[in-house]
Amino acid sequence: MKISTRGRYGLKVVVDIAQHIRPELRCISLKSSAERLGISENYLEQIVAPLKKADVLRSVRGAGGGYYLARPADALTVGEILRILEGNLAPTDCATGNDDSCGESDCGSCPSKSVWRAIFENVNQVVDSVTVADLIKDFDEKIFEREG
C-alpha cells in the first residue's frame, strides 16, 4: 500500500493548521500553510475541500479568513484523515471482508488472503491510534532535541 501525495499533503496541512492556531489567530490562511509546506496553494485547495466536507476542517471567509480544526487535535486520528483522502486503506480488495472481490472462484481458500487481512488490520490499528496532537508532540520533541 502506498499513500498518495493527496494523503500525505492532507495530513501535513491539518498538522500545520493545528500547530499554528493561536488565541489571537482564529484561523490559518491556506496561502500561509502552502508557503510553510512548500505545496501549491491550488493543490491544497483541492485537498482541504473533502476535509471540510467531512467536518475535519472549518473555514472562515473574507479578510483574515482561513481554516481551523473542527475538533481538537487529540480527537482527530491519522486514520480518519487518510480514509477521507485515500479511501479504504486495504492493500487488496479482499482484505476488507470475506467476499470474492479478488475475482478468483474460490477466494475463501486463497493462501495469501490471511496476510492481506493482517496487513489491513495492523495498518488500521496504527493509523487509528495516532492523533494529530501526537504528531505535533513528536515533531516538537524532535525539534527540541535538534536545538538542545
Short mmCIF file of N, CA, C and O in Angstrom, two decimals:
data_model
loop_
_atom_site.label_atom_id
_atom_site.label_comp_id
_atom_site.label_asym_id
_atom_site.label_seq_id
_atom_site.Cartn_x
_atom_site.Cartn_y
_atom_site.Cartn_z
N MET A 1 0.84 -1.17 0.00
CA MET A 1 0.00 0.00 0.00
C MET A 1 0.89 1.24 0.00
O MET A 1 1.87 1.30 0.73
N LYS A 2 0.52 2.19 -0.81
CA LYS A 2 1.27 3.43 -0.89
C LYS A 2 0.31 4.59 -0.71
O LYS A 2 -0.73 4.65 -1.38
N ILE A 3 0.64 5.49 0.20
CA ILE A 3 -0.19 6.67 0.42
C ILE A 3 0.20 7.71 -0.61
O ILE A 3 1.38 8.03 -0.78
N SER A 4 -0.78 8.27 -1.30
CA SER A 4 -0.53 9.25 -2.36
C SER A 4 -0.12 10.60 -1.77
O SER A 4 -0.23 10.84 -0.56
N THR A 5 0.32 11.50 -2.64
CA THR A 5 0.64 12.86 -2.20
C THR A 5 -0.59 13.53 -1.60
O THR A 5 -0.47 14.30 -0.66
N ARG A 6 -1.75 13.20 -2.12
CA ARG A 6 -3.00 13.77 -1.58
C ARG A 6 -3.13 13.43 -0.09
O ARG A 6 -3.43 14.30 0.73
N GLY A 7 -2.91 12.18 0.28
CA GLY A 7 -2.99 11.78 1.67
C GLY A 7 -1.88 12.38 2.52
O GLY A 7 -2.11 12.86 3.63
N ARG A 8 -0.66 12.35 2.00
CA ARG A 8 0.48 12.89 2.75
C ARG A 8 0.34 14.40 2.95
O ARG A 8 0.54 14.91 4.05
N TYR A 9 0.00 15.11 1.89
CA TYR A 9 -0.15 16.56 2.00
C TYR A 9 -1.36 16.94 2.84
O TYR A 9 -1.33 17.94 3.56
N GLY A 10 -2.42 16.16 2.76
CA GLY A 10 -3.60 16.43 3.58
C GLY A 10 -3.28 16.33 5.05
O GLY A 10 -3.69 17.17 5.85
N LEU A 11 -2.53 15.31 5.42
CA LEU A 11 -2.12 15.17 6.80
C LEU A 11 -1.20 16.32 7.22
O LEU A 11 -1.35 16.89 8.30
N LYS A 12 -0.30 16.71 6.32
CA LYS A 12 0.61 17.82 6.62
C LYS A 12 -0.15 19.12 6.85
O LYS A 12 0.17 19.89 7.76
N VAL A 13 -1.14 19.40 6.01
CA VAL A 13 -1.86 20.67 6.14
C VAL A 13 -2.70 20.69 7.41
O VAL A 13 -2.80 21.72 8.08
N VAL A 14 -3.29 19.56 7.79
CA VAL A 14 -4.06 19.51 9.04
C VAL A 14 -3.12 19.75 10.23
O VAL A 14 -3.44 20.53 11.13
N VAL A 15 -1.96 19.13 10.22
CA VAL A 15 -0.99 19.33 11.30
C VAL A 15 -0.51 20.78 11.31
O VAL A 15 -0.40 21.41 12.37
N ASP A 16 -0.24 21.34 10.14
CA ASP A 16 0.21 22.73 10.06
C ASP A 16 -0.83 23.68 10.65
O ASP A 16 -0.49 24.58 11.42
N ILE A 17 -2.08 23.47 10.30
CA ILE A 17 -3.14 24.33 10.83
C ILE A 17 -3.21 24.18 12.35
O ILE A 17 -3.29 25.17 13.07
N ALA A 18 -3.15 22.96 12.83
CA ALA A 18 -3.21 22.72 14.28
C ALA A 18 -2.03 23.36 15.00
O ALA A 18 -2.18 23.91 16.09
N GLN A 19 -0.85 23.31 14.39
CA GLN A 19 0.36 23.86 15.01
C GLN A 19 0.33 25.38 15.10
O GLN A 19 0.91 25.95 16.02
N HIS A 20 -0.28 26.03 14.13
CA HIS A 20 -0.16 27.48 14.04
C HIS A 20 -1.36 28.27 14.55
O HIS A 20 -1.31 29.50 14.58
N ILE A 21 -2.41 27.59 14.96
CA ILE A 21 -3.56 28.29 15.56
C ILE A 21 -3.14 28.86 16.91
O ILE A 21 -2.49 28.19 17.70
N ARG A 22 -3.50 30.09 17.14
CA ARG A 22 -3.22 30.76 18.41
C ARG A 22 -4.50 31.47 18.84
O ARG A 22 -5.36 31.76 18.01
N PRO A 23 -4.63 31.80 20.12
CA PRO A 23 -5.85 32.50 20.56
C PRO A 23 -6.11 33.78 19.77
O PRO A 23 -7.25 34.10 19.45
N GLU A 24 -5.06 34.48 19.43
CA GLU A 24 -5.23 35.74 18.68
C GLU A 24 -5.40 35.50 17.17
O GLU A 24 -5.72 36.41 16.43
N LEU A 25 -5.18 34.28 16.74
CA LEU A 25 -5.28 33.93 15.32
C LEU A 25 -6.26 32.78 15.20
O LEU A 25 -5.90 31.62 15.40
N ARG A 26 -7.51 33.08 14.92
CA ARG A 26 -8.55 32.05 14.98
C ARG A 26 -8.54 31.08 13.81
O ARG A 26 -9.15 30.02 13.87
N CYS A 27 -7.87 31.45 12.71
CA CYS A 27 -7.77 30.52 11.58
C CYS A 27 -6.46 30.78 10.82
O CYS A 27 -5.82 31.80 11.00
N ILE A 28 -6.10 29.81 9.97
CA ILE A 28 -4.85 29.86 9.24
C ILE A 28 -5.17 29.94 7.75
O ILE A 28 -5.95 29.13 7.23
N SER A 29 -4.56 30.89 7.07
CA SER A 29 -4.81 31.01 5.63
C SER A 29 -4.13 29.85 4.90
O SER A 29 -3.06 29.38 5.30
N LEU A 30 -4.77 29.42 3.85
CA LEU A 30 -4.20 28.34 3.05
C LEU A 30 -2.91 28.80 2.40
O LEU A 30 -1.98 28.01 2.23
N LYS A 31 -2.84 30.07 2.08
CA LYS A 31 -1.63 30.62 1.48
C LYS A 31 -0.44 30.48 2.43
O LYS A 31 0.64 30.06 2.02
N SER A 32 -0.64 30.77 3.72
CA SER A 32 0.47 30.66 4.67
C SER A 32 0.87 29.21 4.87
O SER A 32 2.06 28.89 4.96
N SER A 33 -0.10 28.30 4.91
CA SER A 33 0.22 26.87 5.00
C SER A 33 0.99 26.42 3.77
O SER A 33 1.98 25.70 3.89
N ALA A 34 0.52 26.83 2.61
CA ALA A 34 1.19 26.44 1.35
C ALA A 34 2.64 26.90 1.35
O ALA A 34 3.54 26.16 0.94
N GLU A 35 2.88 28.12 1.81
CA GLU A 35 4.25 28.65 1.86
C GLU A 35 5.11 27.85 2.84
O GLU A 35 6.24 27.50 2.52
N ARG A 36 4.60 27.59 4.02
CA ARG A 36 5.37 26.84 5.02
C ARG A 36 5.67 25.42 4.55
O ARG A 36 6.76 24.89 4.79
N LEU A 37 4.70 24.80 3.88
CA LEU A 37 4.84 23.40 3.47
C LEU A 37 5.49 23.23 2.11
O LEU A 37 5.88 22.12 1.74
N GLY A 38 5.61 24.31 1.35
CA GLY A 38 6.19 24.21 0.02
C GLY A 38 5.29 23.45 -0.94
O GLY A 38 5.77 22.70 -1.80
N ILE A 39 3.98 23.63 -0.79
CA ILE A 39 2.99 22.95 -1.62
C ILE A 39 2.14 24.01 -2.30
O ILE A 39 1.81 25.04 -1.70
N SER A 40 1.76 23.76 -3.53
CA SER A 40 0.92 24.69 -4.27
C SER A 40 -0.38 24.98 -3.54
O SER A 40 -1.06 24.06 -3.07
N GLU A 41 -0.73 26.25 -3.46
CA GLU A 41 -1.98 26.63 -2.81
C GLU A 41 -3.18 26.04 -3.55
O GLU A 41 -4.15 25.61 -2.93
N ASN A 42 -3.10 26.00 -4.88
CA ASN A 42 -4.19 25.41 -5.66
C ASN A 42 -4.39 23.94 -5.33
O ASN A 42 -5.52 23.46 -5.23
N TYR A 43 -3.29 23.21 -5.17
CA TYR A 43 -3.38 21.80 -4.82
C TYR A 43 -3.96 21.64 -3.42
O TYR A 43 -4.81 20.77 -3.17
N LEU A 44 -3.53 22.48 -2.48
CA LEU A 44 -4.07 22.40 -1.12
C LEU A 44 -5.57 22.69 -1.10
O LEU A 44 -6.30 22.09 -0.31
N GLU A 45 -6.04 23.59 -1.96
CA GLU A 45 -7.47 23.86 -2.04
C GLU A 45 -8.25 22.60 -2.39
O GLU A 45 -9.32 22.34 -1.84
N GLN A 46 -7.70 21.81 -3.30
CA GLN A 46 -8.35 20.55 -3.69
C GLN A 46 -8.34 19.54 -2.53
O GLN A 46 -9.27 18.75 -2.39
N ILE A 47 -7.29 19.58 -1.74
CA ILE A 47 -7.16 18.63 -0.64
C ILE A 47 -8.06 19.01 0.54
O ILE A 47 -8.67 18.14 1.16
N VAL A 48 -8.16 20.30 0.86
CA VAL A 48 -8.95 20.69 2.02
C VAL A 48 -10.45 20.59 1.77
O VAL A 48 -11.22 20.46 2.74
N ALA A 49 -10.89 20.59 0.52
CA ALA A 49 -12.33 20.51 0.23
C ALA A 49 -12.97 19.27 0.85
O ALA A 49 -13.98 19.38 1.56
N PRO A 50 -12.44 18.04 0.62
CA PRO A 50 -13.06 16.88 1.26
C PRO A 50 -12.89 16.87 2.79
O PRO A 50 -13.74 16.35 3.51
N LEU A 51 -11.82 17.48 3.29
CA LEU A 51 -11.62 17.56 4.74
C LEU A 51 -12.66 18.50 5.37
O LEU A 51 -13.16 18.25 6.46
N LYS A 52 -13.00 19.54 4.65
CA LYS A 52 -14.04 20.46 5.11
C LYS A 52 -15.41 19.78 5.04
O LYS A 52 -16.20 19.86 5.98
N LYS A 53 -15.67 19.08 3.96
CA LYS A 53 -16.94 18.38 3.79
C LYS A 53 -17.13 17.32 4.88
O LYS A 53 -18.24 17.11 5.37
N ALA A 54 -16.05 16.67 5.28
CA ALA A 54 -16.10 15.63 6.32
C ALA A 54 -16.04 16.21 7.73
O ALA A 54 -15.98 15.47 8.71
N ASP A 55 -16.04 17.53 7.85
CA ASP A 55 -16.02 18.23 9.13
C ASP A 55 -14.75 17.98 9.95
O ASP A 55 -14.79 17.90 11.17
N VAL A 56 -13.64 17.85 9.25
CA VAL A 56 -12.33 17.84 9.90
C VAL A 56 -11.84 19.28 10.02
O VAL A 56 -11.29 19.68 11.04
N LEU A 57 -12.07 20.05 8.95
CA LEU A 57 -11.71 21.46 8.92
C LEU A 57 -12.96 22.30 8.75
O LEU A 57 -13.94 21.86 8.15
N ARG A 58 -12.89 23.52 9.25
CA ARG A 58 -13.92 24.53 9.00
C ARG A 58 -13.23 25.76 8.46
O ARG A 58 -12.02 25.92 8.64
N SER A 59 -13.99 26.61 7.81
CA SER A 59 -13.38 27.79 7.21
C SER A 59 -14.12 29.06 7.59
O SER A 59 -15.29 29.03 7.96
N VAL A 60 -13.37 30.15 7.49
CA VAL A 60 -13.90 31.50 7.70
C VAL A 60 -13.58 32.27 6.43
O VAL A 60 -12.43 32.26 5.97
N ARG A 61 -14.59 32.90 5.85
CA ARG A 61 -14.39 33.66 4.62
C ARG A 61 -14.00 35.10 4.92
O ARG A 61 -14.21 35.60 6.02
N GLY A 62 -13.45 35.74 3.91
CA GLY A 62 -13.16 37.16 4.00
C GLY A 62 -11.75 37.46 4.48
O GLY A 62 -10.92 36.57 4.65
N ALA A 63 -11.53 38.77 4.69
CA ALA A 63 -10.21 39.22 5.16
C ALA A 63 -9.92 38.58 6.50
O ALA A 63 -10.76 38.54 7.39
N GLY A 64 -8.73 38.04 6.64
CA GLY A 64 -8.36 37.35 7.87
C GLY A 64 -8.95 35.96 7.98
O GLY A 64 -8.88 35.33 9.02
N GLY A 65 -9.55 35.49 6.90
CA GLY A 65 -10.17 34.18 6.90
C GLY A 65 -9.16 33.07 6.71
O GLY A 65 -7.96 33.31 6.55
N GLY A 66 -9.65 31.87 6.74
CA GLY A 66 -8.79 30.71 6.57
C GLY A 66 -9.45 29.48 7.14
O GLY A 66 -10.68 29.39 7.19
N TYR A 67 -8.65 28.55 7.61
CA TYR A 67 -9.14 27.26 8.10
C TYR A 67 -8.74 27.05 9.56
O TYR A 67 -7.73 27.55 10.02
N TYR A 68 -9.57 26.26 10.24
CA TYR A 68 -9.26 25.83 11.60
C TYR A 68 -9.82 24.42 11.78
O TYR A 68 -10.65 23.96 10.98
N LEU A 69 -9.35 23.72 12.80
CA LEU A 69 -9.81 22.35 13.06
C LEU A 69 -11.23 22.38 13.60
O LEU A 69 -11.56 23.19 14.46
N ALA A 70 -12.05 21.46 13.10
CA ALA A 70 -13.43 21.36 13.57
C ALA A 70 -13.50 20.71 14.94
O ALA A 70 -14.47 20.89 15.67
N ARG A 71 -12.48 19.95 15.30
CA ARG A 71 -12.39 19.28 16.60
C ARG A 71 -10.98 19.46 17.13
O ARG A 71 -10.05 19.75 16.37
N PRO A 72 -10.77 19.20 18.41
CA PRO A 72 -9.41 19.30 18.96
C PRO A 72 -8.46 18.32 18.26
O PRO A 72 -8.88 17.25 17.81
N ALA A 73 -7.19 18.67 18.22
CA ALA A 73 -6.18 17.84 17.55
C ALA A 73 -6.09 16.44 18.15
O ALA A 73 -5.77 15.48 17.45
N ASP A 74 -6.39 16.30 19.43
CA ASP A 74 -6.33 14.97 20.05
C ASP A 74 -7.57 14.13 19.76
O ASP A 74 -7.65 12.97 20.15
N ALA A 75 -8.53 14.70 19.03
CA ALA A 75 -9.74 13.96 18.64
C ALA A 75 -9.74 13.62 17.14
O ALA A 75 -10.70 13.06 16.64
N LEU A 76 -8.67 13.97 16.45
CA LEU A 76 -8.54 13.68 15.01
C LEU A 76 -7.43 12.66 14.82
O LEU A 76 -6.28 12.92 15.18
N THR A 77 -7.76 11.51 14.24
CA THR A 77 -6.73 10.49 14.02
C THR A 77 -6.18 10.56 12.61
O THR A 77 -6.84 11.04 11.68
N VAL A 78 -4.98 10.05 12.48
CA VAL A 78 -4.35 9.93 11.16
C VAL A 78 -5.23 9.06 10.26
O VAL A 78 -5.44 9.38 9.08
N GLY A 79 -5.79 8.00 10.81
CA GLY A 79 -6.65 7.11 10.04
C GLY A 79 -7.85 7.82 9.45
O GLY A 79 -8.21 7.62 8.29
N GLU A 80 -8.50 8.65 10.26
CA GLU A 80 -9.67 9.38 9.77
C GLU A 80 -9.30 10.27 8.58
O GLU A 80 -9.98 10.28 7.55
N ILE A 81 -8.21 10.99 8.71
CA ILE A 81 -7.78 11.90 7.65
C ILE A 81 -7.40 11.13 6.39
O ILE A 81 -7.81 11.48 5.28
N LEU A 82 -6.62 10.06 6.55
CA LEU A 82 -6.21 9.28 5.39
C LEU A 82 -7.39 8.63 4.68
O LEU A 82 -7.44 8.60 3.45
N ARG A 83 -8.35 8.12 5.44
CA ARG A 83 -9.52 7.49 4.79
C ARG A 83 -10.36 8.50 4.02
O ARG A 83 -10.93 8.18 2.99
N ILE A 84 -10.44 9.72 4.51
CA ILE A 84 -11.18 10.77 3.79
C ILE A 84 -10.51 11.04 2.46
O ILE A 84 -11.17 11.17 1.43
N LEU A 85 -9.20 11.10 2.47
CA LEU A 85 -8.44 11.49 1.26
C LEU A 85 -8.06 10.31 0.37
O LEU A 85 -7.92 10.48 -0.84
N GLU A 86 -7.87 9.13 0.95
CA GLU A 86 -7.38 7.98 0.20
C GLU A 86 -8.46 6.92 -0.02
O GLU A 86 -8.31 6.06 -0.88
N GLY A 87 -9.48 6.93 0.80
CA GLY A 87 -10.46 5.85 0.77
C GLY A 87 -9.98 4.73 1.67
O GLY A 87 -9.18 4.92 2.58
N ASN A 88 -10.44 3.54 1.39
CA ASN A 88 -10.09 2.36 2.17
C ASN A 88 -8.57 2.13 2.15
O ASN A 88 -7.94 2.28 1.11
N LEU A 89 -7.99 1.75 3.26
CA LEU A 89 -6.54 1.56 3.36
C LEU A 89 -6.11 0.10 3.15
O LEU A 89 -4.99 -0.26 3.47
N ALA A 90 -7.00 -0.70 2.62
CA ALA A 90 -6.69 -2.12 2.41
C ALA A 90 -5.66 -2.30 1.30
O ALA A 90 -5.71 -1.62 0.27
N PRO A 91 -4.71 -3.24 1.48
CA PRO A 91 -3.71 -3.50 0.44
C PRO A 91 -4.30 -4.23 -0.77
O PRO A 91 -3.77 -4.14 -1.87
N THR A 92 -5.40 -4.96 -0.56
CA THR A 92 -6.11 -5.64 -1.65
C THR A 92 -7.61 -5.53 -1.37
O THR A 92 -8.02 -5.30 -0.23
N ASP A 93 -8.42 -5.73 -2.38
CA ASP A 93 -9.87 -5.65 -2.20
C ASP A 93 -10.39 -6.71 -1.25
O ASP A 93 -11.30 -6.47 -0.48
N CYS A 94 -9.80 -7.89 -1.28
CA CYS A 94 -10.33 -8.99 -0.47
C CYS A 94 -9.96 -8.87 1.01
O CYS A 94 -10.49 -9.61 1.83
N ALA A 95 -9.09 -7.94 1.37
CA ALA A 95 -8.66 -7.81 2.76
C ALA A 95 -9.74 -7.26 3.68
O ALA A 95 -9.68 -7.43 4.88
N THR A 96 -10.74 -6.62 3.11
CA THR A 96 -11.75 -5.96 3.95
C THR A 96 -12.88 -6.86 4.40
O THR A 96 -13.65 -6.48 5.26
N GLY A 97 -12.99 -8.03 3.83
CA GLY A 97 -14.09 -8.90 4.22
C GLY A 97 -13.93 -10.29 3.66
O GLY A 97 -12.86 -10.68 3.20
N ASN A 98 -15.00 -11.03 3.65
CA ASN A 98 -14.97 -12.40 3.17
C ASN A 98 -15.56 -12.54 1.78
O ASN A 98 -16.00 -13.61 1.39
N ASP A 99 -15.57 -11.45 1.02
CA ASP A 99 -16.18 -11.52 -0.30
C ASP A 99 -15.21 -12.10 -1.33
O ASP A 99 -14.06 -12.39 -1.03
N ASP A 100 -15.68 -12.26 -2.52
CA ASP A 100 -14.88 -12.82 -3.62
C ASP A 100 -14.36 -11.71 -4.53
O ASP A 100 -14.31 -11.86 -5.75
N SER A 101 -13.96 -10.59 -3.95
CA SER A 101 -13.59 -9.43 -4.76
C SER A 101 -12.27 -9.59 -5.50
O SER A 101 -11.94 -8.78 -6.34
N CYS A 102 -11.52 -10.63 -5.21
CA CYS A 102 -10.26 -10.82 -5.93
C CYS A 102 -10.51 -11.39 -7.32
O CYS A 102 -9.60 -11.41 -8.15
N GLY A 103 -11.71 -11.89 -7.54
CA GLY A 103 -12.04 -12.43 -8.85
C GLY A 103 -11.81 -13.93 -8.97
O GLY A 103 -12.16 -14.54 -9.97
N GLU A 104 -11.23 -14.54 -7.98
CA GLU A 104 -10.99 -15.98 -8.00
C GLU A 104 -12.28 -16.71 -7.68
O GLU A 104 -13.11 -16.22 -6.91
N SER A 105 -12.44 -17.89 -8.21
CA SER A 105 -13.67 -18.64 -7.96
C SER A 105 -13.75 -19.14 -6.52
O SER A 105 -14.84 -19.30 -5.98
N ASP A 106 -12.61 -19.37 -5.88
CA ASP A 106 -12.61 -19.85 -4.51
C ASP A 106 -11.75 -18.93 -3.65
O ASP A 106 -10.75 -19.34 -3.07
N CYS A 107 -12.16 -17.68 -3.57
CA CYS A 107 -11.40 -16.66 -2.85
C CYS A 107 -11.23 -17.02 -1.37
O CYS A 107 -10.22 -16.70 -0.76
N GLY A 108 -12.21 -17.69 -0.79
CA GLY A 108 -12.17 -18.05 0.62
C GLY A 108 -11.02 -18.97 0.98
O GLY A 108 -10.57 -19.01 2.12
N SER A 109 -10.52 -19.73 0.00
CA SER A 109 -9.42 -20.65 0.30
C SER A 109 -8.09 -20.12 -0.24
O SER A 109 -7.13 -20.87 -0.34
N CYS A 110 -8.03 -18.85 -0.54
CA CYS A 110 -6.79 -18.23 -1.04
C CYS A 110 -5.71 -18.30 0.03
O CYS A 110 -5.93 -17.87 1.17
N PRO A 111 -4.54 -18.81 -0.28
CA PRO A 111 -3.49 -18.95 0.74
C PRO A 111 -2.90 -17.62 1.20
O PRO A 111 -2.35 -17.55 2.30
N SER A 112 -3.04 -16.57 0.42
CA SER A 112 -2.45 -15.29 0.82
C SER A 112 -3.45 -14.32 1.43
O SER A 112 -3.06 -13.25 1.90
N LYS A 113 -4.72 -14.68 1.44
CA LYS A 113 -5.74 -13.76 1.96
C LYS A 113 -5.47 -13.37 3.42
O LYS A 113 -5.66 -12.22 3.81
N SER A 114 -4.99 -14.30 4.22
CA SER A 114 -4.76 -14.00 5.64
C SER A 114 -3.67 -12.95 5.82
O SER A 114 -3.76 -12.12 6.73
N VAL A 115 -2.67 -12.95 4.97
CA VAL A 115 -1.62 -11.94 5.11
C VAL A 115 -2.14 -10.56 4.72
O VAL A 115 -1.82 -9.56 5.36
N TRP A 116 -2.99 -10.48 3.69
CA TRP A 116 -3.56 -9.19 3.29
C TRP A 116 -4.46 -8.66 4.40
O TRP A 116 -4.47 -7.48 4.70
N ARG A 117 -5.22 -9.55 5.02
CA ARG A 117 -6.11 -9.17 6.11
C ARG A 117 -5.30 -8.68 7.32
O ARG A 117 -5.65 -7.67 7.94
N ALA A 118 -4.20 -9.37 7.64
CA ALA A 118 -3.36 -8.96 8.76
C ALA A 118 -2.72 -7.60 8.50
O ALA A 118 -2.65 -6.76 9.41
N ILE A 119 -2.26 -7.38 7.28
CA ILE A 119 -1.68 -6.07 6.93
C ILE A 119 -2.73 -4.98 7.13
O ILE A 119 -2.47 -3.94 7.73
N PHE A 120 -3.92 -5.22 6.60
CA PHE A 120 -5.03 -4.26 6.70
C PHE A 120 -5.34 -3.95 8.16
O PHE A 120 -5.45 -2.78 8.56
N GLU A 121 -5.48 -4.97 8.99
CA GLU A 121 -5.81 -4.77 10.40
C GLU A 121 -4.71 -4.01 11.14
O GLU A 121 -5.00 -3.14 11.96
N ASN A 122 -3.46 -4.33 10.85
CA ASN A 122 -2.35 -3.66 11.53
C ASN A 122 -2.19 -2.21 11.09
O ASN A 122 -1.91 -1.34 11.91
N VAL A 123 -2.36 -1.95 9.80
CA VAL A 123 -2.31 -0.57 9.32
C VAL A 123 -3.41 0.24 10.01
O VAL A 123 -3.16 1.35 10.51
N ASN A 124 -4.62 -0.29 10.04
CA ASN A 124 -5.73 0.42 10.69
C ASN A 124 -5.45 0.67 12.17
O ASN A 124 -5.73 1.75 12.68
N GLN A 125 -4.89 -0.32 12.84
CA GLN A 125 -4.59 -0.17 14.26
C GLN A 125 -3.60 0.98 14.48
O GLN A 125 -3.79 1.81 15.37
N VAL A 126 -2.59 1.05 13.65
CA VAL A 126 -1.57 2.11 13.80
C VAL A 126 -2.17 3.48 13.50
O VAL A 126 -2.07 4.39 14.32
N VAL A 127 -2.78 3.64 12.33
CA VAL A 127 -3.27 4.97 11.95
C VAL A 127 -4.42 5.45 12.84
O VAL A 127 -4.60 6.66 13.01
N ASP A 128 -5.16 4.51 13.41
CA ASP A 128 -6.26 4.91 14.30
C ASP A 128 -5.79 5.20 15.72
O ASP A 128 -6.53 5.77 16.52
N SER A 129 -4.56 4.84 16.04
CA SER A 129 -4.04 5.09 17.39
C SER A 129 -3.19 6.36 17.47
O SER A 129 -2.80 6.76 18.56
N VAL A 130 -2.93 6.98 16.34
CA VAL A 130 -2.11 8.20 16.31
C VAL A 130 -3.02 9.39 15.98
O VAL A 130 -3.73 9.38 14.98
N THR A 131 -2.95 10.40 16.84
CA THR A 131 -3.75 11.61 16.62
C THR A 131 -2.89 12.73 16.03
O THR A 131 -1.65 12.65 16.05
N VAL A 132 -3.55 13.76 15.58
CA VAL A 132 -2.84 14.96 15.09
C VAL A 132 -2.04 15.55 16.25
O VAL A 132 -0.89 15.98 16.05
N ALA A 133 -2.57 15.53 17.44
CA ALA A 133 -1.83 16.03 18.61
C ALA A 133 -0.56 15.23 18.85
O ALA A 133 0.48 15.80 19.20
N ASP A 134 -0.62 13.91 18.64
CA ASP A 134 0.57 13.07 18.78
C ASP A 134 1.64 13.47 17.77
O ASP A 134 2.83 13.53 18.11
N LEU A 135 1.23 13.74 16.55
CA LEU A 135 2.20 14.13 15.52
C LEU A 135 2.86 15.46 15.87
O LEU A 135 4.07 15.62 15.70
N ILE A 136 2.09 16.39 16.38
CA ILE A 136 2.63 17.69 16.77
C ILE A 136 3.62 17.51 17.93
O ILE A 136 4.72 18.07 17.91
N LYS A 137 3.24 16.71 18.90
CA LYS A 137 4.11 16.46 20.06
C LYS A 137 5.42 15.81 19.60
O LYS A 137 6.51 16.23 20.02
N ASP A 138 5.34 14.79 18.75
CA ASP A 138 6.54 14.12 18.25
C ASP A 138 7.43 15.09 17.48
O ASP A 138 8.65 15.10 17.65
N PHE A 139 6.83 15.93 16.66
CA PHE A 139 7.58 16.91 15.87
C PHE A 139 8.26 17.91 16.79
O PHE A 139 9.45 18.19 16.63
N ASP A 140 7.52 18.43 17.76
CA ASP A 140 8.09 19.40 18.70
C ASP A 140 9.25 18.81 19.49
O ASP A 140 10.26 19.47 19.72
N GLU A 141 9.13 17.54 19.89
CA GLU A 141 10.20 16.88 20.64
C GLU A 141 11.45 16.71 19.78
O GLU A 141 12.57 16.90 20.25
N LYS A 142 11.27 16.39 18.50
CA LYS A 142 12.43 16.24 17.60
C LYS A 142 13.12 17.57 17.38
O LYS A 142 14.34 17.65 17.34
N ILE A 143 12.34 18.64 17.23
CA ILE A 143 12.92 19.98 17.06
C ILE A 143 13.70 20.36 18.32
O ILE A 143 14.82 20.86 18.25
N PHE A 144 13.13 20.07 19.51
CA PHE A 144 13.79 20.38 20.76
C PHE A 144 15.11 19.62 20.88
O PHE A 144 16.13 20.17 21.31
N GLU A 145 15.10 18.33 20.48
CA GLU A 145 16.32 17.54 20.54
C GLU A 145 17.41 18.09 19.63
O GLU A 145 18.57 18.12 19.99
N ARG A 146 17.02 18.55 18.43
CA ARG A 146 18.00 19.10 17.49
C ARG A 146 18.56 20.43 17.98
O ARG A 146 19.74 20.71 17.80
N GLU A 147 17.72 21.24 18.61
CA GLU A 147 18.15 22.56 19.09
C GLU A 147 18.84 22.48 20.45
O GLU A 147 19.59 23.36 20.79
N GLY A 148 18.53 21.42 21.21
CA GLY A 148 19.03 21.29 22.58
C GLY A 148 20.40 20.78 22.59
O GLY A 148 21.39 21.11 23.02
#
